[in-house]
Amino acid sequence: MSSVADTTYDQSRPAAATRRPRQWRKSLVAYSFIAPNFLGFTIFTLGPILFSFALAFLHWDGSNPITFAGLDNFWRLFNDSAFITAFWNTILYTALSVPLTLVCALGLAMLVNQRIPGRNFLRAAMFFPYVASLVAVAVVWNMLFNPEMGPVNMVLYTLGVDPKALPRWAADRNWAMITVVLFGVWKSMGYYMVIYLAGLQGINRDLYEAASIDGAGAWQRFVYVTLPQLGPTTLFVTVMLTIQSFKVFDQIYLLTQGGPGTSTLVLVYHIYNEAFISWDLGYSSMVALVLFFVVLTVTIVQFRYTRQQTT
Amino acid sequence: MSMPALARMLPRRRISLGQVLIYVIAIVIGLVMLTPFLWMLSASLKLNRDVFTFPIQWIPAEPRWQNYVDIWTKIPLALFVWNTAKITIAVTILQLLTSSFAAYAFAKLRFPGRDALFLGYIATIAMPWQVYMVPQFLLMRELGLHNTHMALILLQAFTAFGVFLMRQFYQSIPDELCEAARIDGMNEYQIWWRIMLPLSKPALSTLTIFTFVSTWNDFLGPLIYLTKTELKTIQIGLRMFISQYSAEYGLIMAASVVALIPVLVVFLALQRFFVEGIATSGLKG
């Protein structure tokens, strides 16, 4: 309890008599610092989070009286083909985009970490898509990947790809997910590159010198020094990427609207549809609850797994 | 690169293949990353029928500056920019003030329940917003804030992330500094204002950029809350424009360029802080 502050303050006065009111007043000052943020945080974040857990077990369309649903919403998940599709599409999106982004981010970080002229410009160029307005870049992306007139297919065509074999990108069931994943990788890899760059710069130079003396080539130095040393960074990046992938919505809304058919329907899109299109608030909260538990589980598993690896 | 540095590099024989390969890869990747932006800029100065000509004419023969005049009258773009600026500035100021204020108590003061409260904050950082966006929307509707900018300001101004970021930074400032100030007779509010705030410029810059960029680019929030055209932000305004005039490629690209400029300016001005901020706050998380 007694901090350095207490002792310095109390030197001039009898300590026991004044400590309690003083401590009380100090706490009050501390609470006054926290209050503005805490009030907003409690009302607009913590409250809704708790309410969302309750809402998952209720029926509500937003205007008629609320009724208790018990586990109705939960059982409904298993009969809702759109939910099942959305669930597996989210897993697919994550399985494709996490490793791809990770590898690209690490590759870019290794590249920018070299002493090459213009590296600052290169770093900025790679990072900019991450901060660029999603609506603006999504519309460009859709134009670039336009199946009939887009430059991407034009380039493929001039490279000799058969016109009938040209991918129809966002307009094709089989290519839509790939298009969305490519967009996500392009947009976010600069962010994770910066995190990897910090990790790379934290590696002790002596390790590389020792490895070189032992006769390790560039590839061996990468496998036996760089990768193990980047372990904590990779864990962090993987967890962040996984959470981001499970939350994917904006880019899908802007590129494909979940289509064609349901080929890019993901969990958050389903939550959005159930809540703001169908006004089935209880059920949408149940889907949100599933999203929460999936994210929680993945995070815990990844931390456990890495701890086993390192110890 | 300076001459001595070049001189040091040139005589080495290693420069030959590996170095050249790295340069080539770097240039190709840099171009790939920037191509969409260059194409956007180029298309924004073209007539619709010229946008998709192939091979791509990167610099239009007759740049059509008229596109940049027309977008302001086709849609209320100025209003959208104003709405977004209003929300973004309000959120950023509230976020900086309340986060650094609360973070000071969490980092430098002792009081009952401190660790429990902080844990409550941390626990929500990993919680996807999409999990509780529905109850949050219902709450705002109950408060009569549906279709107001206030709703968007309130839901983005008090984040756990901001408190966390500022607290991490304050913990790196020695406690002795606050002690010395207390002995000099400053109260806690003065210490926060006159010592902590001036010292925490890097952290404040990081939080400013994060908040500015995420609020300016926010899409799902305005999509849910704002249905009236006169209230829309640049992102959903642009989206509305794209669906209304889906064949006006040149105009769409011009409007997109306009939507990108504020973020580009902030990014270029504060890039150094941004990169440092991600590196430090990211890894500590």
Tab-separated table of C-alpha atoms in Angstrom, chain B residues 4 7 11 17 21 23 25 47 49 54 60-61 74 78 90 103 121 130 146 165 188 204 216 224 252 271-272:
chain	number	residue	atom	x	y	z
B	4	PRO	CA	31.776	7.262	-49.842
B	7	ALA	CA	32.584	3.718	-53.174
B	11	PRO	CA	34.532	-2.689	-55.490
B	17	LEU	CA	24.119	-10.879	-58.844
B	21	LEU	CA	18.311	-9.333	-58.052
B	23	TYR	CA	16.891	-4.256	-56.728
B	25	ILE	CA	12.509	-7.552	-56.968
B	47	LEU	CA	-13.176	10.202	-70.591
B	49	ARG	CA	-14.560	5.539	-73.144
B	54	PHE	CA	-5.449	-1.244	-73.830
B	60	PRO	CA	-3.705	10.787	-70.861
B	61	ALA	CA	-3.015	12.682	-74.092
B	74	LYS	CA	-22.870	15.462	-59.302
B	78	ALA	CA	-18.043	18.745	-50.166
B	90	ALA	CA	-14.257	15.046	-32.745
B	103	ALA	CA	-3.887	6.108	-18.856
B	121	TYR	CA	-10.265	-2.825	-20.664
B	130	GLN	CA	-18.933	-6.957	-35.027
B	146	HIS	CA	-29.857	6.902	-34.805
B	165	LEU	CA	-1.409	2.389	-25.931
B	188	GLU	CA	-1.915	15.372	-10.353
B	204	LEU	CA	0.003	10.817	-29.026
B	216	TRP	CA	-11.920	8.547	-41.811
B	224	ILE	CA	-25.431	1.061	-40.259
B	252	ILE	CA	-15.687	7.647	-59.863
B	271	GLN	CA	4.720	8.329	-41.386
B	272	ARG	CA	7.775	8.100	-39.149
